[in-house]
CSV table of C-alpha atoms in Angstrom, one decimal:
chain,number,residue,atom,x,y,z
A,10,UNK,CA,189.3,187.4,173.5
A,11,UNK,CA,192.3,186.3,171.2
A,12,UNK,CA,194.3,183.6,172.1
A,13,UNK,CA,198.2,183.7,172.6
A,14,UNK,CA,199.9,184.4,169.3
A,15,UNK,CA,203.5,183.3,168.3
A,16,UNK,CA,205.7,184.6,165.3
A,17,UNK,CA,206.5,183.3,162.9
A,18,UNK,CA,204.8,179.7,163.0
A,19,UNK,CA,207.8,177.9,160.8
A,20,UNK,CA,211.5,178.7,160.4
A,21,UNK,CA,214.3,177.3,158.9
A,22,UNK,CA,217.9,178.4,160.1
A,23,UNK,CA,221.2,176.5,159.3
A,24,UNK,CA,224.2,176.0,162.2
A,25,UNK,CA,225.8,178.8,163.1
A,26,UNK,CA,222.9,181.7,162.5
A,27,UNK,CA,220.7,183.0,165.5
A,28,UNK,CA,216.7,183.9,165.5
A,29,UNK,CA,214.6,185.3,167.3
A,30,UNK,CA,211.0,184.3,167.7
A,31,UNK,CA,207.8,186.7,169.1
A,32,UNK,CA,204.8,185.7,171.4
A,33,UNK,CA,202.0,188.1,172.2
A,34,UNK,CA,200.4,187.1,175.0
A,35,UNK,CA,196.2,186.7,176.0
A,36,UNK,CA,195.3,190.8,176.3
A,37,UNK,CA,195.7,191.7,180.5
A,38,UNK,CA,198.1,188.7,180.7
A,39,UNK,CA,201.3,190.0,182.0
A,40,UNK,CA,203.4,186.5,182.7
A,41,UNK,CA,205.1,184.9,179.7
A,42,UNK,CA,206.8,181.7,179.8
A,43,UNK,CA,208.8,179.7,176.6
A,44,UNK,CA,209.3,176.1,176.6
A,45,UNK,CA,211.0,174.0,174.1
A,46,UNK,CA,209.6,170.7,172.7
A,47,UNK,CA,211.7,167.5,171.4
A,48,UNK,CA,210.3,164.5,170.9
A,49,UNK,CA,213.1,162.9,172.9
A,50,UNK,CA,212.9,166.0,175.8
A,51,UNK,CA,209.3,166.7,175.9
A,52,UNK,CA,208.1,169.8,177.0
A,53,UNK,CA,211.3,171.5,178.9
A,54,UNK,CA,210.5,174.8,180.7
A,55,UNK,CA,213.0,177.8,179.5
A,56,UNK,CA,212.2,181.0,181.0
A,57,UNK,CA,209.0,183.0,182.7
A,58,UNK,CA,209.1,186.9,182.3
A,59,UNK,CA,206.7,189.4,184.1
A,60,UNK,CA,206.6,192.8,184.2
A,61,UNK,CA,209.8,193.0,182.1
A,62,UNK,CA,211.9,190.8,184.4
A,63,UNK,CA,213.0,187.4,184.0
A,64,UNK,CA,211.4,186.0,187.1
A,65,UNK,CA,212.8,182.3,186.3
A,66,UNK,CA,214.7,180.1,184.2
A,67,UNK,CA,215.6,176.6,183.0
A,68,UNK,CA,218.4,174.3,182.4
A,69,UNK,CA,219.3,175.9,179.1
A,70,UNK,CA,222.5,177.5,178.1
A,71,UNK,CA,223.2,181.3,177.9
A,72,UNK,CA,223.0,181.1,174.2
A,73,UNK,CA,218.8,181.0,174.9
A,74,UNK,CA,218.0,184.5,176.0
A,75,UNK,CA,214.7,186.5,176.3
A,76,UNK,CA,212.7,189.6,177.0
A,77,UNK,CA,209.5,191.1,177.5
A,78,UNK,CA,208.3,194.6,176.6
A,79,UNK,CA,206.2,196.7,178.4
A,80,UNK,CA,203.1,195.9,176.7
A,81,UNK,CA,203.7,192.0,177.5
A,82,UNK,CA,205.0,191.1,174.2
A,83,UNK,CA,207.5,188.7,174.4
A,84,UNK,CA,210.9,187.5,172.2
A,85,UNK,CA,213.2,184.7,172.7
A,86,UNK,CA,216.2,184.7,170.8
A,87,UNK,CA,218.9,181.5,170.3
A,88,UNK,CA,222.3,182.3,169.1
A,89,UNK,CA,224.8,180.0,167.8
A,90,UNK,CA,222.1,178.0,166.2
A,91,UNK,CA,222.8,174.1,166.8
A,92,UNK,CA,221.0,171.3,165.0
A,93,UNK,CA,219.8,170.3,168.7
A,94,UNK,CA,217.9,173.3,168.7
A,95,UNK,CA,215.3,171.9,165.8
A,96,UNK,CA,212.5,172.0,168.3
A,97,UNK,CA,208.5,173.5,168.6
A,98,UNK,CA,208.9,176.5,170.6
A,99,UNK,CA,206.0,177.0,173.1
A,100,UNK,CA,204.9,180.3,174.5
A,101,UNK,CA,202.6,180.2,177.5
A,102,UNK,CA,200.8,183.2,179.3
A,103,UNK,CA,199.0,183.7,182.5
A,104,UNK,CA,197.4,186.6,184.5
A,105,UNK,CA,199.9,186.1,187.6
A,106,UNK,CA,203.4,184.6,187.3
A,107,UNK,CA,203.8,181.4,187.6
A,108,UNK,CA,200.1,180.6,187.3
A,109,UNK,CA,200.2,177.0,186.3
A,110,UNK,CA,196.4,177.2,184.5
A,111,UNK,CA,198.5,179.0,181.7
A,112,UNK,CA,197.5,179.3,178.0
A,113,UNK,CA,199.1,178.3,175.6
A,114,UNK,CA,200.1,179.5,171.7
A,115,UNK,CA,200.1,176.9,168.7
A,116,UNK,CA,204.2,177.5,168.8
A,117,UNK,CA,207.2,178.3,166.5
A,118,UNK,CA,208.2,175.3,164.7
A,119,UNK,CA,212.1,175.9,164.5
A,120,UNK,CA,214.1,173.7,161.8
A,121,UNK,CA,218.1,174.2,162.3
A,122,UNK,CA,219.8,172.4,158.8
B,18,UNK,CA,216.8,162.1,184.6
B,19,UNK,CA,213.1,162.4,184.5
B,20,UNK,CA,210.9,163.4,187.1
B,21,UNK,CA,207.8,162.9,185.5
B,22,UNK,CA,207.4,159.9,183.3
B,23,UNK,CA,204.6,158.9,181.3
B,24,UNK,CA,205.6,155.4,180.2
B,25,UNK,CA,202.7,154.7,177.7
B,26,UNK,CA,203.6,156.8,174.3
B,27,UNK,CA,200.4,155.9,172.7
B,28,UNK,CA,197.2,154.2,174.0
B,29,UNK,CA,194.3,153.4,171.4
B,30,UNK,CA,190.4,153.0,173.2
B,31,UNK,CA,187.0,152.6,171.5
B,32,UNK,CA,184.3,155.1,171.5
B,33,UNK,CA,182.7,155.3,174.8
B,34,UNK,CA,185.0,153.1,176.5
B,35,UNK,CA,187.4,154.4,179.4
B,36,UNK,CA,190.5,156.2,178.8
B,37,UNK,CA,193.5,155.7,181.4
B,38,UNK,CA,196.2,157.7,180.9
B,39,UNK,CA,199.1,156.9,183.9
B,40,UNK,CA,201.9,159.0,185.1
B,41,UNK,CA,204.3,158.8,187.3
B,42,UNK,CA,206.6,161.2,189.3
B,43,UNK,CA,209.8,160.5,191.3
B,44,UNK,CA,210.4,163.8,193.2
B,45,UNK,CA,208.5,163.4,196.5
B,46,UNK,CA,208.7,167.7,196.8
B,47,UNK,CA,205.9,167.7,193.8
B,48,UNK,CA,202.7,169.2,195.3
B,49,UNK,CA,200.7,170.3,192.0
B,50,UNK,CA,199.9,168.0,189.1
B,51,UNK,CA,198.3,169.0,186.2
B,52,UNK,CA,196.9,167.4,182.8
B,53,UNK,CA,197.2,169.3,179.4
B,54,UNK,CA,196.0,168.0,176.3
B,55,UNK,CA,197.7,169.0,172.9
B,56,UNK,CA,195.8,168.7,169.2
B,57,UNK,CA,198.5,168.8,166.1
B,58,UNK,CA,199.8,172.2,165.2
B,59,UNK,CA,198.2,173.9,168.8
B,60,UNK,CA,199.6,174.2,171.9
B,61,UNK,CA,199.0,172.6,175.0
B,62,UNK,CA,195.6,172.9,176.7
B,63,UNK,CA,195.2,172.8,180.2
B,64,UNK,CA,192.5,170.1,181.4
B,65,UNK,CA,192.5,169.5,184.8
B,66,UNK,CA,194.6,169.9,187.9
B,67,UNK,CA,194.9,168.3,191.5
B,68,UNK,CA,196.6,169.4,194.5
B,69,UNK,CA,198.5,166.9,197.0
B,70,UNK,CA,196.1,167.6,199.3
B,71,UNK,CA,193.9,165.5,197.6
B,72,UNK,CA,193.6,162.0,195.6
B,73,UNK,CA,190.7,162.9,193.4
B,74,UNK,CA,189.7,165.4,191.4
B,75,UNK,CA,186.8,165.7,189.2
B,76,UNK,CA,185.3,167.7,185.9
B,77,UNK,CA,182.8,166.9,183.4
B,78,UNK,CA,184.6,163.5,181.9
B,79,UNK,CA,187.8,164.2,183.2
B,80,UNK,CA,188.8,162.5,186.5
B,81,UNK,CA,192.4,162.4,188.0
B,82,UNK,CA,193.4,160.5,190.8
B,83,UNK,CA,196.5,160.8,192.5
B,84,UNK,CA,198.5,158.1,194.8
B,85,UNK,CA,201.1,159.6,196.6
B,86,UNK,CA,202.2,156.8,198.5
B,87,UNK,CA,203.1,155.3,194.7
B,88,UNK,CA,204.0,159.0,193.0
B,89,UNK,CA,201.4,157.7,190.6
B,90,UNK,CA,198.4,159.6,189.2
B,91,UNK,CA,196.2,159.1,186.9
B,92,UNK,CA,193.6,160.3,184.1
B,93,UNK,CA,190.4,158.8,183.2
B,94,UNK,CA,188.3,159.6,180.9
B,95,UNK,CA,184.7,158.6,180.6
B,96,UNK,CA,183.3,158.2,178.1
B,97,UNK,CA,185.9,158.2,175.7
B,98,UNK,CA,185.2,160.6,172.3
B,99,UNK,CA,186.9,160.5,168.9
B,100,UNK,CA,187.3,164.5,169.7
B,101,UNK,CA,189.6,163.3,172.8
B,102,UNK,CA,192.3,161.9,170.6
B,103,UNK,CA,195.2,163.5,171.3
B,104,UNK,CA,198.5,164.3,173.2
B,105,UNK,CA,198.2,164.2,176.8
B,106,UNK,CA,200.9,165.8,178.7
B,107,UNK,CA,201.2,165.5,182.5
B,108,UNK,CA,203.0,167.8,184.6
B,109,UNK,CA,204.1,168.7,188.0
B,110,UNK,CA,205.2,171.4,190.4
B,111,UNK,CA,206.9,171.5,193.4
B,112,UNK,CA,205.9,174.9,194.3
B,113,UNK,CA,202.2,174.4,195.0
B,114,UNK,CA,200.1,175.7,191.7
B,115,UNK,CA,203.1,178.8,191.1
B,116,UNK,CA,205.9,176.8,191.0
B,117,UNK,CA,207.9,175.4,187.6
B,118,UNK,CA,206.1,173.1,185.8
B,119,UNK,CA,207.8,169.6,185.2
B,120,UNK,CA,206.5,168.0,181.7
B,121,UNK,CA,206.1,164.6,180.9
B,122,UNK,CA,206.9,163.1,177.3
B,123,UNK,CA,203.0,162.7,176.4
B,124,UNK,CA,200.6,159.7,175.7
B,125,UNK,CA,198.8,159.8,172.3
B,126,UNK,CA,195.6,158.9,172.9
B,127,UNK,CA,193.5,157.5,169.7
B,128,UNK,CA,189.8,156.8,170.4
B,129,UNK,CA,188.3,154.8,167.7
B,130,UNK,CA,184.9,155.2,166.6
């Protein structure tokens, strides 16, 4: 079956803009988590969604938000972009919430200029 | 403050030899540990996990050892193969297999033919 897909794969934005990233989980997976990966901080947990509800949130400012749709697809939004938001944003899906044997997508590489 | 540390950013090993990747943690509440492997332009792939009630878990060429008193875990790959060349992330959770994951910054393994 198809893996986790993320769109777009690459994105370039300028400071102050906003961006929306999309994630489609593996068919049948209902839990979606988002992570930010940077060289300096490694992989950091952003938030987790299940049944259209945010179940958990990492330590990120309110500029980072997300949502999940009834088909389990998820989007994350970053408003008022800052240079430090440049990172690889990874989405992971699992059958049940907080199942740590998650399946990751290839990521969206965001560059903020 | 980093709760999960991978102090070696890179490791180079000859094909057929043993690769040992190390990970230290500071939070004594962590009770579940995982290793992920990441190839360039792909998301991390779950490799192996261990619960704190065990001190060893083996899966084929991969073995994870946990030393709770030292707050240290290691991943052994024997024998190493060129296809093992990737970045390896150690992750820990304080909620069993369903807790939030805290990742290390990764170790880049290069296996030379």
